[in-house]
């Protein structure tokens, strides 16, 4: 008759440790999320931050481009440092092309925190 060993095998301890870590991940994965995390995800998904940001861009665009251009243009989105501006027609877009460097410098001075690199103009519907 063989007496079973009283000490567990080292592999048994490794298996027990691995299973404990697995259960810990499962348990903590089910915990409620922090309110700050949920709110930041909501703001990002719904685009609320972009709406506020768009109002700030409209003010900066009015100051940089002037009232003549602001009446026939609309500021779009900022993506990867490129601000999109929609012009009412191709004539306005061509005039903006001539003033692009001046407007870009004024916008960079007005909003230095956003990392504006370039302006892109396109023709589209205003309003």
mmCIF file of C-alpha atoms in Angstrom:
data_model
loop_
_atom_site.group_PDB
_atom_site.id
_atom_site.type_symbol
_atom_site.label_atom_id
_atom_site.label_comp_id
_atom_site.label_asym_id
_atom_site.label_seq_id
_atom_site.Cartn_x
_atom_site.Cartn_y
_atom_site.Cartn_z
ATOM 1 C CA UNK A 1 0.000 0.000 0.000
ATOM 2 C CA UNK A 2 1.322 3.418 -1.010
ATOM 3 C CA UNK A 3 0.771 6.451 1.183
ATOM 4 C CA UNK A 4 -0.061 9.611 -0.790
ATOM 5 C CA UNK A 5 2.335 12.519 -0.266
ATOM 6 C CA UNK A 6 1.216 15.099 2.257
ATOM 7 C CA UNK A 7 2.940 18.010 0.547
ATOM 8 C CA UNK A 8 1.362 19.377 -2.654
ATOM 9 C CA UNK A 9 3.275 19.264 -5.886
ATOM 10 C CA UNK A 10 4.840 22.640 -7.001
ATOM 11 C CA UNK A 11 2.697 22.601 -10.131
ATOM 12 C CA UNK A 12 -0.375 22.542 -7.913
ATOM 13 C CA UNK A 13 0.714 25.814 -6.263
ATOM 14 C CA UNK A 14 1.292 27.414 -9.669
ATOM 15 C CA UNK A 15 -2.143 26.292 -10.815
ATOM 16 C CA UNK A 16 -3.745 27.673 -7.665
ATOM 17 C CA UNK A 17 -1.987 31.043 -8.103
ATOM 18 C CA UNK A 18 -3.000 31.256 -11.768
ATOM 19 C CA UNK A 19 -6.625 30.480 -10.969
ATOM 20 C CA UNK A 20 -6.688 33.047 -8.148
ATOM 21 C CA UNK A 21 -5.405 35.758 -10.504
ATOM 22 C CA UNK A 22 -7.964 34.750 -13.122
ATOM 23 C CA UNK A 23 -10.819 35.006 -10.637
ATOM 24 C CA UNK A 24 -9.537 38.332 -9.359
ATOM 25 C CA UNK A 25 -9.596 39.777 -12.905
ATOM 26 C CA UNK A 26 -13.099 38.463 -13.401
ATOM 27 C CA UNK A 27 -14.326 39.926 -10.110
ATOM 28 C CA UNK A 28 -12.751 43.358 -10.572
ATOM 29 C CA UNK A 29 -13.882 43.475 -14.185
ATOM 30 C CA UNK A 30 -17.480 43.508 -12.958
ATOM 31 C CA UNK A 31 -17.001 46.454 -10.576
ATOM 32 C CA UNK A 32 -18.834 49.710 -11.363
ATOM 33 C CA UNK A 33 -16.945 52.324 -13.336
ATOM 34 C CA UNK A 34 -16.010 55.690 -11.917
ATOM 35 C CA UNK A 35 -18.430 58.520 -12.691
ATOM 36 C CA UNK A 36 -15.628 60.626 -14.185
ATOM 37 C CA UNK A 37 -14.797 57.858 -16.650
ATOM 38 C CA UNK A 38 -18.434 57.420 -17.671
ATOM 39 C CA UNK A 39 -18.897 61.176 -18.158
ATOM 40 C CA UNK A 40 -15.765 61.521 -20.292
ATOM 41 C CA UNK A 41 -16.919 58.642 -22.507
ATOM 42 C CA UNK A 42 -20.362 60.225 -22.860
ATOM 43 C CA UNK A 43 -18.929 63.615 -23.785
ATOM 44 C CA UNK A 44 -16.626 62.017 -26.327
ATOM 45 C CA UNK A 45 -19.308 59.839 -27.934
ATOM 46 C CA UNK A 46 -21.948 62.534 -28.157
ATOM 47 C CA UNK A 47 -19.547 65.217 -29.364
ATOM 48 C CA UNK A 48 -20.468 67.768 -26.702
ATOM 49 C CA UNK A 49 -16.869 68.963 -26.461
ATOM 50 C CA UNK A 50 -16.790 69.643 -30.201
ATOM 51 C CA UNK A 51 -19.875 71.868 -29.961
ATOM 52 C CA UNK A 52 -18.228 74.044 -27.317
ATOM 53 C CA UNK A 53 -14.994 74.022 -29.266
ATOM 54 C CA UNK A 54 -16.795 75.061 -32.460
ATOM 55 C CA UNK A 55 -18.096 78.229 -30.779
ATOM 56 C CA UNK A 56 -14.561 79.178 -29.777
ATOM 57 C CA UNK A 57 -13.366 78.558 -33.338
ATOM 58 C CA UNK A 58 -16.164 80.741 -34.741
ATOM 59 C CA UNK A 59 -15.034 83.651 -32.565
ATOM 60 C CA UNK A 60 -11.399 83.192 -33.557
ATOM 61 C CA UNK A 61 -12.352 82.871 -37.243
ATOM 62 C CA UNK A 62 -14.399 86.085 -37.142
ATOM 63 C CA UNK A 63 -11.441 87.959 -35.665
ATOM 64 C CA UNK A 64 -8.870 86.472 -38.061
ATOM 65 C CA UNK A 65 -10.781 86.453 -41.355
ATOM 66 C CA UNK A 66 -12.896 89.547 -40.868
ATOM 67 C CA UNK A 67 -16.611 90.078 -41.214
ATOM 68 C CA UNK A 68 -16.598 89.935 -45.023
ATOM 69 C CA UNK A 69 -15.238 86.385 -45.090
ATOM 70 C CA UNK A 70 -17.054 85.283 -41.939
ATOM 71 C CA UNK A 71 -20.420 86.018 -43.567
ATOM 72 C CA UNK A 72 -19.753 83.633 -46.477
ATOM 73 C CA UNK A 73 -17.757 80.929 -44.680
ATOM 74 C CA UNK A 74 -18.289 78.425 -41.922
ATOM 75 C CA UNK A 75 -15.701 76.759 -39.688
ATOM 76 C CA UNK A 76 -15.699 72.976 -39.790
ATOM 77 C CA UNK A 77 -13.793 70.463 -37.686
ATOM 78 C CA UNK A 78 -10.194 70.384 -36.572
ATOM 79 C CA UNK A 79 -8.563 67.040 -37.380
ATOM 80 C CA UNK A 80 -4.872 66.336 -36.847
ATOM 81 C CA UNK A 81 -4.004 70.018 -36.839
ATOM 82 C CA UNK A 82 -5.940 70.851 -40.030
ATOM 83 C CA UNK A 83 -8.908 73.214 -39.670
ATOM 84 C CA UNK A 84 -11.550 72.771 -42.348
ATOM 85 C CA UNK A 85 -13.350 75.883 -43.573
ATOM 86 C CA UNK A 86 -16.406 75.680 -45.821
ATOM 87 C CA UNK A 87 -16.779 78.530 -48.343
ATOM 88 C CA UNK A 88 -20.012 79.531 -50.071
ATOM 89 C CA UNK A 89 -18.511 79.449 -53.574
ATOM 90 C CA UNK A 90 -15.254 78.983 -55.456
ATOM 91 C CA UNK A 91 -14.571 82.735 -55.696
ATOM 92 C CA UNK A 92 -14.575 83.043 -51.904
ATOM 93 C CA UNK A 93 -12.409 79.940 -51.645
ATOM 94 C CA UNK A 94 -9.859 81.439 -54.045
ATOM 95 C CA UNK A 95 -9.764 84.713 -52.109
ATOM 96 C CA UNK A 96 -9.234 82.755 -48.894
ATOM 97 C CA UNK A 97 -6.327 80.996 -50.575
ATOM 98 C CA UNK A 98 -4.623 84.364 -51.077
ATOM 99 C CA UNK A 99 -5.142 85.277 -47.403
ATOM 100 C CA UNK A 100 -4.380 81.801 -46.043
ATOM 101 C CA UNK A 101 -0.994 82.513 -44.412
ATOM 102 C CA UNK A 102 -2.176 85.687 -42.686
ATOM 103 C CA UNK A 103 -5.345 84.021 -41.392
ATOM 104 C CA UNK A 104 -3.386 80.962 -40.252
ATOM 105 C CA UNK A 105 -0.956 83.111 -38.246
ATOM 106 C CA UNK A 106 -3.803 85.015 -36.583
ATOM 107 C CA UNK A 107 -5.635 81.784 -35.711
ATOM 108 C CA UNK A 108 -2.455 80.309 -34.243
ATOM 109 C CA UNK A 109 -2.038 83.437 -32.125
ATOM 110 C CA UNK A 110 -5.682 83.331 -30.999
ATOM 111 C CA UNK A 111 -5.684 79.593 -30.180
ATOM 112 C CA UNK A 112 -2.079 78.507 -29.441
ATOM 113 C CA UNK A 113 -3.176 75.534 -27.314
ATOM 114 C CA UNK A 114 -4.770 73.438 -30.094
ATOM 115 C CA UNK A 115 -1.770 72.884 -32.385
ATOM 116 C CA UNK A 116 -3.195 74.290 -35.601
ATOM 117 C CA UNK A 117 -0.917 73.484 -38.552
ATOM 118 C CA UNK A 118 -2.887 74.122 -41.699
ATOM 119 C CA UNK A 119 -6.142 75.466 -43.142
ATOM 120 C CA UNK A 120 -8.141 73.530 -45.712
ATOM 121 C CA UNK A 121 -10.871 75.203 -47.733
ATOM 122 C CA UNK A 122 -13.723 73.536 -49.573
ATOM 123 C CA UNK A 123 -16.885 74.693 -51.279
ATOM 124 C CA UNK A 124 -20.120 73.716 -49.614
ATOM 125 C CA UNK A 125 -23.472 74.803 -48.285
ATOM 126 C CA UNK A 126 -23.373 77.496 -45.595
ATOM 127 C CA UNK A 127 -26.040 77.680 -42.960
#
